[in-house]
XYZ file of C-alpha atoms in Angstrom:
113
model
C 41.733 -13.522 1.682
C 45.201 -15.079 1.725
C 47.929 -15.140 4.325
C 51.523 -16.315 3.956
C 53.762 -17.146 6.896
C 57.421 -17.943 6.410
C 59.800 -19.553 8.883
C 63.127 -21.322 8.702
C 63.475 -24.795 10.203
C 66.845 -26.519 10.034
C 67.850 -24.663 6.867
C 64.508 -25.307 5.164
C 62.039 -22.496 4.482
C 58.510 -23.462 5.500
C 55.931 -21.374 3.673
C 52.463 -21.749 5.187
C 49.609 -20.643 2.948
C 46.232 -19.883 4.555
C 43.018 -19.149 2.686
C 42.409 -19.126 -1.056
C 45.297 -19.143 -3.532
C 43.504 -17.895 -6.621
C 43.936 -15.336 -9.405
C 43.551 -12.501 -6.904
C 45.950 -13.897 -4.293
C 48.615 -15.570 -6.460
C 50.293 -12.262 -7.413
C 50.751 -11.609 -3.674
C 52.900 -14.758 -3.466
C 55.240 -13.731 -6.288
C 57.314 -11.204 -4.263
C 57.893 -13.900 -1.636
C 59.002 -16.305 -4.356
C 61.294 -13.677 -5.879
C 62.864 -12.987 -2.478
C 63.436 -16.688 -1.757
C 65.259 -17.076 -5.067
C 67.240 -13.841 -4.578
C 68.293 -15.043 -1.113
C 69.328 -18.404 -2.608
C 66.952 -20.277 -0.325
C 67.123 -23.602 -2.138
C 64.894 -25.765 0.075
C 61.208 -24.872 0.486
C 58.261 -26.770 1.926
C 54.765 -25.481 1.250
C 52.648 -26.252 4.320
C 49.135 -26.277 2.874
C 47.104 -27.553 5.816
C 45.151 -24.270 5.922
C 44.815 -23.802 2.158
C 41.088 -23.813 1.431
C 41.127 -23.467 -2.351
C 43.586 -23.232 -5.230
C 43.063 -22.401 -8.903
C 45.352 -22.404 -11.929
C 46.973 -19.114 -10.900
C 47.857 -20.520 -7.497
C 49.196 -23.697 -9.048
C 51.232 -21.553 -11.443
C 52.844 -19.673 -8.553
C 53.891 -22.921 -6.854
C 55.163 -24.416 -10.115
C 57.109 -21.202 -10.808
C 59.001 -21.512 -7.527
C 59.565 -25.224 -8.162
C 61.145 -24.517 -11.570
C 63.258 -21.626 -10.332
C 64.632 -23.573 -7.385
C 65.390 -26.599 -9.527
C 67.471 -24.332 -11.797
C 69.736 -23.480 -8.840
C 69.885 -27.025 -7.472
C 67.057 -26.673 -4.966
C 63.709 -28.342 -4.469
C 60.144 -27.828 -3.254
C 58.092 -30.284 -1.226
C 54.384 -30.094 -0.445
C 53.020 -30.943 3.007
C 49.560 -31.408 4.477
C 47.576 -31.156 1.237
C 43.843 -31.769 1.786
C 40.406 -31.102 0.330
C 39.959 -29.193 -2.926
C 43.680 -28.366 -3.300
C 44.549 -32.067 -3.016
C 41.970 -32.908 -5.671
C 43.345 -30.200 -8.008
C 46.891 -31.540 -7.603
C 45.609 -35.030 -8.407
C 43.542 -33.918 -11.431
C 46.481 -31.964 -12.855
C 48.792 -34.878 -12.052
C 50.977 -32.605 -9.983
C 51.159 -35.398 -7.441
C 53.573 -36.961 -9.933
C 55.719 -33.830 -10.262
C 55.859 -32.884 -6.581
C 56.749 -34.956 -3.566
C 53.691 -34.618 -1.328
C 53.771 -35.605 2.339
C 51.038 -35.903 4.946
C 53.280 -34.474 7.682
C 55.329 -31.279 7.644
C 58.210 -32.843 9.579
C 58.492 -35.632 7.001
C 58.716 -33.129 4.134
C 61.421 -31.171 5.962
C 63.382 -34.339 6.698
C 63.259 -35.399 3.029
C 64.751 -32.058 1.934
C 67.590 -32.349 4.420
C 68.772 -35.697 2.994
């Protein structure tokens, strides 16, 4: 099961993902991504402190938003990555593509600069 919560903090969209972001759940994230892009929300932080597991489909959904926001001058930051998701990001070398922060407030502050 997956749950997405979205809130705005100081002009930055914080998208909290809870559960497993896998081939079953990733398509559920796509409408949220489409809406963020349609609304021209350029600054997004993924808060992943409650993400239990991610697979290639989940990674693909995050990368998709990253690419789309970069095309309109925006950016994505990752916050609170732990456990299996952190290991997947490291193995895929996504820790080199994304700015990853231990604290949500730090990620938000970096987007506001």
